[in-house]
Coordinates of C-alpha atoms in Angstrom, one line a residue:
X1 CA -27.3 -17.1 -33.6
X2 CA -28.1 -20.3 -31.1
X3 CA -27.0 -20.1 -27.8
X4 CA -24.2 -22.7 -28.3
X5 CA -22.8 -20.7 -31.0
X6 CA -22.0 -17.6 -29.3
X7 CA -18.6 -16.1 -29.4
X8 CA -16.6 -16.4 -26.0
X9 CA -14.4 -14.1 -24.9
X10 CA -11.1 -13.7 -22.4
X11 CA -10.7 -10.7 -20.6
X12 CA -6.6 -10.2 -19.1
X13 CA -8.0 -8.7 -16.0
X14 CA -7.6 -11.8 -13.9
X15 CA -9.9 -11.4 -10.7
X16 CA -10.5 -15.3 -10.4
X17 CA -12.4 -17.6 -12.6
X18 CA -15.8 -15.5 -12.7
X19 CA -17.4 -14.3 -15.8
X20 CA -19.4 -11.2 -17.2
X21 CA -21.5 -10.6 -19.9
X22 CA -22.0 -7.8 -21.9
X23 CA -25.4 -8.1 -22.8
X24 CA -24.9 -9.4 -26.5
X25 CA -24.0 -13.0 -25.2
X26 CA -20.4 -12.6 -25.7
X27 CA -18.9 -14.0 -22.2
X28 CA -15.9 -12.5 -20.8
X29 CA -13.8 -14.5 -18.6
X30 CA -11.0 -13.2 -16.1
X31 CA -7.9 -14.7 -15.6
X32 CA -4.6 -14.6 -13.2
X33 CA -1.6 -12.6 -14.5
X34 CA 0.6 -11.6 -11.8
X35 CA 3.6 -13.9 -11.6
X36 CA 6.1 -14.7 -8.7
X37 CA 8.3 -11.9 -9.9
X38 CA 5.6 -9.4 -10.3
X39 CA 4.6 -10.5 -6.9
X40 CA 8.0 -9.8 -5.6
X41 CA 8.2 -6.7 -7.4
X42 CA 4.7 -5.5 -6.1
X43 CA 6.0 -5.8 -2.3
X44 CA 9.2 -4.3 -2.6
X45 CA 7.6 -1.6 -4.9
X46 CA 4.9 -1.0 -2.2
X47 CA 7.7 -1.0 0.8
X48 CA 10.6 0.9 -1.0
X49 CA 9.5 4.3 -1.5
X50 CA 10.5 7.8 0.1
X51 CA 10.7 6.0 3.4
X52 CA 14.4 4.7 3.2
X53 CA 15.6 7.8 2.0
X54 CA 13.5 10.0 4.5
X55 CA 12.7 8.1 7.9
X56 CA 16.3 7.3 9.0
X57 CA 16.2 11.0 10.5
X58 CA 12.9 10.2 12.5
X59 CA 14.1 6.9 13.9
X60 CA 17.7 8.3 14.7
X61 CA 15.9 11.2 16.3
X62 CA 13.9 9.3 18.7
X63 CA 16.5 6.3 19.3
X64 CA 19.2 8.9 20.1
X65 CA 22.0 6.6 19.4
X66 CA 23.5 5.1 16.1
X67 CA 23.7 1.5 17.6
X68 CA 19.9 1.8 18.5
X69 CA 18.6 3.4 15.3
X70 CA 20.1 0.2 13.3
X71 CA 18.5 -2.3 15.8
X72 CA 15.2 -0.7 15.2
X73 CA 15.4 -1.1 11.7
X74 CA 16.2 -4.6 12.3
X75 CA 13.1 -4.9 14.9
X76 CA 10.9 -3.1 12.0
X77 CA 11.9 -5.8 9.6
X78 CA 11.3 -8.6 11.8
X79 CA 7.8 -7.2 12.9
X80 CA 7.0 -6.6 8.9
X81 CA 8.3 -10.2 8.4
X82 CA 5.9 -12.1 11.7
X83 CA 2.8 -9.5 9.7
X84 CA 3.4 -10.7 6.6
X85 CA 3.7 -14.5 7.5
X86 CA 0.3 -14.0 9.2
X87 CA -0.9 -12.5 5.8
X88 CA 0.5 -15.4 3.9
X89 CA -2.2 -17.5 6.3
X90 CA -4.8 -15.3 5.5
X91 CA -4.2 -15.0 1.8
X92 CA -4.1 -18.5 1.0
X93 CA -6.9 -19.3 3.6
X94 CA -9.6 -16.6 2.5
X95 CA -8.6 -16.4 -1.6
X96 CA -10.2 -13.1 -2.3
X97 CA -8.7 -9.9 -3.1
X98 CA -9.3 -7.0 -0.6
X99 CA -6.6 -7.9 1.5
X100 CA -7.7 -6.6 5.1
X101 CA -11.3 -6.0 3.8
X102 CA -11.7 -9.4 2.9
X103 CA -10.6 -10.8 5.7
X104 CA -12.5 -9.1 8.4
X105 CA -15.5 -9.3 6.4
X106 CA -15.2 -13.0 6.7
X107 CA -14.4 -13.0 10.3
X108 CA -16.2 -10.2 11.9
X109 CA -19.0 -9.3 9.2
X110 CA -20.0 -6.4 7.2
X111 CA -20.2 -3.7 9.6
X112 CA -16.5 -3.9 10.4
X113 CA -15.5 -4.6 6.9
X114 CA -17.1 -1.5 5.9
X115 CA -15.6 0.7 8.2
X116 CA -12.3 -0.6 7.0
X117 CA -13.3 0.2 3.6
X118 CA -14.5 3.5 4.3
X119 CA -11.6 5.2 5.6
X120 CA -9.5 3.5 3.0
X121 CA -11.8 4.9 0.5
X122 CA -12.1 8.8 2.0
X123 CA -8.4 9.2 3.5
X124 CA -6.1 6.3 3.4
X125 CA -5.9 5.5 0.2
X126 CA -6.0 8.9 -1.8
X127 CA -3.9 10.6 0.8
X128 CA -1.4 8.2 0.5
X129 CA -1.0 8.1 -3.5
X130 CA -1.3 12.2 -3.1
X131 CA 1.6 12.4 -0.8
X132 CA 4.1 9.4 -2.6
X133 CA 3.2 11.7 -6.1
X134 CA 4.1 14.8 -4.2
X135 CA 7.2 13.4 -2.8
X136 CA 7.7 12.3 -6.5
X137 CA 7.2 15.7 -7.9
X138 CA 9.6 17.4 -5.4
X139 CA 12.6 15.0 -6.1
X140 CA 12.0 15.1 -9.6
X141 CA 12.3 19.3 -10.0
X142 CA 14.9 19.5 -7.2
X143 CA 17.8 19.1 -9.7
X144 CA 15.9 21.9 -11.8
X145 CA 15.7 24.2 -8.6
X146 CA 19.0 23.4 -7.1
X147 CA 19.2 26.7 -4.9
X148 CA 15.8 26.8 -3.7
X149 CA 12.3 24.5 -3.1
X150 CA 10.6 23.7 -6.2
X151 CA 7.4 25.9 -6.8
X152 CA 4.3 24.5 -4.7
X153 CA 2.0 24.9 -7.8
X154 CA 4.8 23.2 -10.3
X155 CA 4.9 20.2 -7.6
X156 CA 1.4 19.8 -7.4
X157 CA 0.8 20.4 -11.3
X158 CA 3.5 17.2 -11.8
X159 CA 2.0 15.2 -8.9
X160 CA -1.4 15.6 -10.8
X161 CA 0.4 14.4 -13.9
X162 CA 1.9 11.4 -12.1
X163 CA -1.3 10.0 -11.0
X164 CA -3.3 10.6 -14.0
X165 CA -0.4 9.0 -16.5
X166 CA -0.2 5.9 -14.0
X167 CA -4.1 5.8 -13.9
X168 CA -4.4 5.6 -17.5
X169 CA -1.8 3.0 -17.9
X170 CA -3.5 0.8 -15.1
X171 CA -7.0 1.2 -17.1
X172 CA -5.4 0.3 -20.3
X173 CA -3.6 -2.9 -19.0
X174 CA -2.8 -5.1 -16.1
X175 CA 0.1 -6.1 -17.9
X176 CA 1.7 -2.7 -18.8
X177 CA 1.2 -1.9 -15.2
X178 CA 3.0 -4.9 -13.4
X179 CA 6.0 -4.2 -16.0
X180 CA 6.2 -0.6 -14.9
X181 CA 6.0 -2.0 -11.3
X182 CA 9.2 -4.2 -12.3
X183 CA 11.2 -1.8 -13.7
X184 CA 10.9 0.9 -11.0
X185 CA 11.5 -1.8 -8.6
X186 CA 14.7 -2.6 -10.0
X187 CA 15.7 0.9 -10.5
X188 CA 15.0 2.2 -6.7
X189 CA 17.2 -1.5 -5.7
X190 CA 19.6 0.1 -8.1
X191 CA 19.8 3.5 -6.0
X192 CA 20.1 1.6 -2.7
X193 CA 22.7 -0.5 -3.8
X194 CA 24.5 2.7 -5.4
X195 CA 24.1 4.0 -1.8
X196 CA 25.5 0.3 -0.1
X197 CA 28.1 -0.1 -2.4
X198 CA 29.5 3.5 -1.7
X199 CA 29.2 2.6 1.9
X200 CA 31.5 -0.2 1.6
X201 CA 33.8 1.4 0.1
X202 CA 33.8 4.1 2.7
X203 CA 34.0 1.4 5.4
X204 CA 37.0 -0.1 3.3
X205 CA 38.6 3.3 4.0
X206 CA 38.4 4.0 7.1
X207 CA 35.4 5.8 7.6
X208 CA 33.6 4.1 10.6
X209 CA 33.9 6.9 12.9
X210 CA 30.1 7.4 13.5
X211 CA 29.5 4.0 13.4
X212 CA 31.9 3.2 16.4
X213 CA 29.6 5.5 18.3
X214 CA 27.5 2.6 18.7
X215 CA 24.9 2.7 21.8
X216 CA 26.6 6.1 22.7
X217 CA 23.4 8.5 23.8
X218 CA 20.8 5.9 23.5
X219 CA 17.2 6.9 24.7
X220 CA 15.9 5.0 27.6
X221 CA 12.4 6.4 27.0
X222 CA 9.9 4.0 26.0
X223 CA 7.8 6.3 24.3
X224 CA 10.5 7.9 22.8
X225 CA 11.4 4.0 21.3
X226 CA 8.2 3.5 20.3
X227 CA 8.3 6.2 18.2
X228 CA 11.2 5.3 16.4
X229 CA 9.6 2.2 15.7
X230 CA 6.9 4.1 14.3
X231 CA 9.0 5.8 11.9
X232 CA 11.1 2.9 10.7
X233 CA 7.9 1.0 10.0
X234 CA 6.4 4.0 8.0
X235 CA 9.4 2.9 5.4
X236 CA 8.0 -0.6 5.6
X237 CA 4.3 -0.2 5.1
X238 CA 3.4 -1.6 2.1
X239 CA 4.3 -5.4 3.2
X240 CA 0.7 -6.4 2.9
X241 CA -0.1 -5.0 -0.4
X242 CA 0.0 -8.2 -2.5
X243 CA -3.0 -9.5 -0.2
X244 CA -5.0 -6.8 -2.3
X245 CA -4.6 -8.6 -5.7
X246 CA -4.4 -12.4 -4.4
X247 CA -7.5 -13.5 -7.3
X248 CA -5.1 -12.3 -9.7
X249 CA -2.0 -14.1 -8.7
X250 CA -0.9 -17.3 -10.8
X251 CA -1.0 -20.1 -8.6
X252 CA -1.4 -17.9 -5.2
X253 CA -0.7 -21.0 -3.1
X254 CA 2.4 -21.2 -3.8
X255 CA 3.4 -17.7 -5.1
X256 CA 1.8 -15.7 -2.4
X257 CA 4.0 -17.0 0.6
X258 CA 7.1 -17.2 -1.8
X259 CA 6.8 -13.6 -2.9
X260 CA 6.6 -12.7 0.8
X261 CA 9.9 -14.9 1.9
X262 CA 11.8 -13.2 -0.9
X263 CA 10.7 -9.8 -0.6
X264 CA 10.9 -8.7 3.3
X265 CA 14.1 -10.4 4.2
X266 CA 15.5 -8.7 0.8
X267 CA 13.7 -5.4 2.0
X268 CA 15.3 -5.9 5.7
X269 CA 18.8 -6.3 4.4
X270 CA 18.7 -3.4 2.1
X271 CA 17.3 -1.2 4.6
X272 CA 19.7 -2.1 7.4
X273 CA 23.1 -1.9 4.8
X274 CA 21.7 1.5 3.7
X275 CA 21.7 3.0 7.2
X276 CA 25.4 1.6 7.8
X277 CA 26.4 3.4 4.6
X278 CA 24.4 6.7 5.6
X279 CA 26.6 6.7 8.9
X280 CA 30.0 6.1 7.2
X281 CA 30.0 9.9 5.8
X282 CA 26.9 11.5 7.6
X283 CA 27.2 12.5 11.8
X284 CA 24.2 11.8 14.0
X285 CA 23.7 15.7 14.1
X286 CA 23.7 16.0 10.6
X287 CA 21.4 13.5 9.9
X288 CA 18.9 14.8 12.2
X289 CA 19.4 18.2 10.6
X290 CA 18.9 16.7 7.1
X291 CA 15.3 16.7 5.5
X292 CA 16.2 13.7 2.8
X293 CA 19.1 12.0 4.5
X294 CA 19.8 10.3 0.9
X295 CA 20.2 13.9 -0.8
X296 CA 22.7 14.4 2.2
X297 CA 24.7 11.5 1.4
X298 CA 25.0 12.0 -2.6
X299 CA 25.6 16.1 -1.8
X300 CA 28.7 14.8 0.2
X301 CA 30.2 12.1 -2.0
X302 CA 29.0 12.5 -5.4
X303 CA 29.8 16.0 -6.2
X304 CA 28.6 17.1 -9.7
X305 CA 26.7 13.9 -10.0
X306 CA 24.9 14.7 -6.8
X307 CA 21.8 15.0 -9.1
X308 CA 21.5 11.1 -9.1
X309 CA 20.1 10.4 -6.0
X310 CA 17.4 12.9 -6.3
X311 CA 16.5 11.3 -9.5
X312 CA 16.6 7.9 -8.0
X313 CA 14.2 9.2 -5.2
X314 CA 11.8 10.2 -8.0
X315 CA 11.8 7.0 -9.8
X316 CA 11.4 5.1 -6.4
X317 CA 8.3 7.2 -5.7
X318 CA 6.8 6.8 -9.2
X319 CA 7.0 3.4 -8.8
X320 CA 5.3 3.7 -5.4
X321 CA 2.4 5.6 -6.3
X322 CA 1.7 2.8 -9.3
X323 CA 1.7 0.2 -6.8
X324 CA -0.7 1.6 -4.7
X325 CA -2.8 2.8 -7.5
X326 CA -2.8 -0.9 -8.5
X327 CA -4.0 -2.2 -5.1
X328 CA -6.1 0.6 -4.5
X329 CA -8.4 0.0 -7.4
X330 CA -8.9 -3.5 -6.4
X331 CA -10.0 -2.9 -3.0
X332 CA -12.5 -0.7 -4.1
X333 CA -13.5 -3.4 -7.1
X334 CA -13.5 -5.9 -4.3
X335 CA -15.8 -3.6 -2.1
X336 CA -18.2 -3.1 -4.8
X337 CA -18.8 -6.3 -5.8
X338 CA -19.8 -7.3 -2.0
X339 CA -22.4 -4.4 -2.3
X340 CA -20.4 -1.9 -0.1
X341 CA -20.0 0.4 -3.0
X342 CA -21.9 1.9 -6.0
X343 CA -22.3 -0.9 -8.4
X344 CA -20.6 1.1 -11.4
X345 CA -17.4 0.5 -9.0
X346 CA -17.6 -3.5 -9.5
X347 CA -17.2 -3.1 -13.4
X348 CA -14.8 -4.3 -15.9
X349 CA -13.5 -2.7 -19.1
X350 CA -14.5 -4.7 -22.1
X351 CA -12.0 -3.2 -24.3
X352 CA -9.3 -2.4 -21.6
X353 CA -10.1 -5.5 -19.7
X354 CA -9.6 -4.1 -16.6
X355 CA -11.6 -2.6 -13.6
X356 CA -11.7 0.6 -15.2
X357 CA -14.2 2.8 -13.1
X358 CA -12.9 1.7 -9.6
X359 CA -9.4 2.6 -11.3
X360 CA -10.4 5.7 -12.2
X361 CA -12.7 6.7 -9.2
X362 CA -9.2 6.2 -6.8
X363 CA -7.1 7.9 -9.4
X364 CA -9.6 11.1 -9.4
X365 CA -10.0 11.0 -5.5
X366 CA -6.1 11.2 -5.5
X367 CA -6.2 14.3 -7.7
X368 CA -8.5 15.8 -5.6
X369 CA -6.5 15.2 -2.2
X370 CA -3.8 17.6 -4.1
X371 CA -5.9 20.5 -3.4
X372 CA -5.8 20.3 0.2
X373 CA -3.1 21.8 2.5
X374 CA -3.8 19.5 5.2
X375 CA -3.1 16.0 3.7
X376 CA -0.3 15.3 6.0
X377 CA -2.0 15.5 8.8
X378 CA -4.8 13.6 7.6
X379 CA -2.2 10.8 7.0
X380 CA -1.1 11.1 11.1
X381 CA -5.0 10.8 11.9
X382 CA -5.1 7.2 10.2
X383 CA -1.9 5.8 10.9
X384 CA -3.6 4.4 14.2
X385 CA -6.3 3.1 12.1
X386 CA -4.0 1.7 10.1
X387 CA -2.3 -0.4 12.4
X388 CA -6.1 -1.3 14.1
X389 CA -6.9 -2.7 10.6
X390 CA -3.8 -4.6 10.5
X391 CA -4.3 -6.0 14.0
X392 CA -8.0 -6.7 13.4
X393 CA -7.1 -9.1 10.4
X394 CA -4.7 -11.0 12.4
X395 CA -7.1 -11.4 15.2
X396 CA -9.8 -12.5 12.8
X397 CA -7.2 -15.2 11.4
X398 CA -7.2 -16.3 15.5
X399 CA -10.6 -16.2 15.8
X400 CA -11.2 -18.4 12.4
X401 CA -9.3 -21.0 13.9
X402 CA -11.3 -21.5 16.4
X403 CA -14.7 -20.8 14.7
X404 CA -14.0 -22.4 11.2
X405 CA -11.4 -25.0 12.6
X406 CA -12.2 -27.2 9.1
X407 CA -11.5 -24.3 6.8
X408 CA -8.8 -25.3 4.3
X409 CA -5.7 -23.8 5.1
X410 CA -2.6 -24.4 3.0
X411 CA -0.1 -22.4 5.2
X412 CA -0.9 -23.1 9.0
X413 CA 1.5 -21.4 11.3
X414 CA 2.0 -22.0 15.0
X415 CA -0.4 -19.7 17.1
X416 CA 2.8 -18.0 18.7
X417 CA 3.2 -16.1 15.2
X418 CA 0.0 -14.5 15.4
X419 CA 0.1 -13.8 19.3
X420 CA 3.5 -12.3 18.9
X421 CA 2.4 -10.0 16.2
X422 CA -0.7 -9.0 18.1
X423 CA 1.3 -8.2 21.0
X424 CA 3.3 -5.7 19.1
X425 CA -0.1 -4.2 17.2
X426 CA -1.3 -3.3 20.8
X427 CA 1.6 -1.7 21.9
X428 CA 1.8 0.3 18.7
X429 CA -1.9 0.8 19.4
X430 CA -1.6 1.9 23.3
X431 CA 1.2 4.1 22.6
X432 CA -0.1 6.7 20.9
X433 CA -3.3 7.2 22.8
X434 CA -0.8 8.7 25.5
X435 CA 1.6 10.0 23.2
X436 CA -0.9 12.0 20.6
X437 CA -4.3 11.7 22.0
X438 CA -5.8 14.2 19.3
X439 CA -4.5 12.3 16.4
X440 CA -5.7 8.7 17.8
X441 CA -9.0 10.6 18.4
X442 CA -9.4 12.0 15.2
X443 CA -8.9 8.8 13.7
X444 CA -11.3 7.0 15.5
X445 CA -13.8 9.9 15.2
X446 CA -13.6 9.3 10.9
X447 CA -13.6 5.8 11.3
X448 CA -17.0 6.0 13.0
X449 CA -18.4 8.6 10.3
X450 CA -18.9 5.5 8.3
X451 CA -21.7 4.1 10.9
X452 CA -24.4 6.6 9.3
X453 CA -23.0 5.9 5.8
X454 CA -23.5 2.0 6.2
X455 CA -27.1 2.3 8.1
X456 CA -28.2 5.0 5.0
X457 CA -26.6 3.2 2.2
X458 CA -26.4 -0.6 2.6
X459 CA -28.8 -1.5 5.7
X460 CA -31.6 0.7 4.4
X461 CA -33.2 -1.6 1.7
X462 CA -36.3 0.3 1.0
X463 CA -34.9 3.6 -0.3
X464 CA -37.5 5.8 -2.2
X465 CA -38.2 4.6 -6.0
X466 CA -36.8 7.8 -7.4
X467 CA -33.6 7.7 -5.5
X468 CA -33.3 3.7 -7.0
X469 CA -34.3 5.0 -10.6
X470 CA -31.3 7.8 -10.4
X471 CA -29.0 5.3 -9.1
X472 CA -29.7 2.9 -11.8
X473 CA -29.7 5.8 -14.5
X474 CA -26.3 6.7 -13.2
X475 CA -25.2 3.4 -13.6
X476 CA -26.1 2.8 -16.9
X477 CA -24.6 6.2 -17.9
X478 CA -21.5 5.1 -16.8
X479 CA -21.7 1.5 -18.2
X480 CA -22.0 3.4 -21.7
X481 CA -19.4 5.8 -21.4
X482 CA -16.9 3.7 -20.2
X483 CA -18.0 0.4 -22.0
X484 CA -17.8 -1.7 -18.9
X485 CA -19.7 -4.8 -17.6
X486 CA -20.7 -6.4 -14.4
X487 CA -18.9 -9.4 -13.2
X488 CA -21.3 -12.4 -12.1
X489 CA -20.5 -16.1 -11.0

């Protein structure tokens, strides 16, 4: 067959307009498939996980009063919105998938970007996915074990099944994974609307005793207030996840900022109203004593139907796992495409039309994390690093304003916006240095452990021929087994 007659085939994965070849002359063209609604679902689905059903306890414990805890929830929403505005500019200026990794790479070079990728690769992403999957499994099994905690083995097995199933869906189809995200985002919003609606009814019946306590017992300790912000911001985590899939969005210059403008105010309103609803029937003392505030709320009001709240929490976390897996696969795909991870992870499936190796890798790492008994400690170690990563990205945005003033910027906010956010980030980074120096130190140590990996794996170009041959054989074997091809311009 002559060159001009070779068949061209489109692949439905969507990282920009690049192409890849399967070696037979077939051209694989990647398309954009994530709509505005999908984008809203990804942000809302990433943010609303287990946090709003559990975190109110942590916020109240540190804030000290009902009034200040609700103020903290509002402040956390405002902080997230300001940060999201910065990411709207970043995402439309640097139109690559990968989120923080892509922005840090553009502003500060490969070493800083690799370290950000490294901590996400070995700890942050697989650990977060494992924890949310464990939360899903726990609440899914709670109605089966109403009078005692579910067996640990059953929880871990169901969590592994959850990760495996969602990894399979993400490997098979982008469209299927985004539809799952849409459906489960609606489910978690319904759960919160049930709580909010019940709260409105209780307020109408005069149940405002605890809300009327206002600022009574408010903490004046700046350290405690900062810890209250940490607990609240944990529940808002995920507001920047859409930036990991910018290349797969339909018309990202319009839909990325629109998705942010819709999602963050929506989540903030839902979170604040849900907390108001909780305080219609749950006293501050009862909330602090509860390990799952939403379940306590359901037990007090819904009687025989109290099981509906654990099920809704399980649905919420199921959608959260899907969102984490979806964005993690794209992060590692982009890192490999840049040469910072093995070549195999930068390949896409010809048959399933997705970044199969990267998706399978992040799913496998998450399942491995389920074996560890210390994954919650690892998350504590990396909280500092996560905020450092976000702060570095926004600092890079300011730096690029001066270094590359002529870069096209479809969205450009006044400098007061990034500077305000950076002040908040500095506060969130400095406080743990005194409040939790061990956890902060461990986070920094784990990050720095990526430096020798970077030197040996990337800087060192003249590796022994034996090593290079082995690497090529492993890559070729992976290509044959998974039927994947490398992307090229």
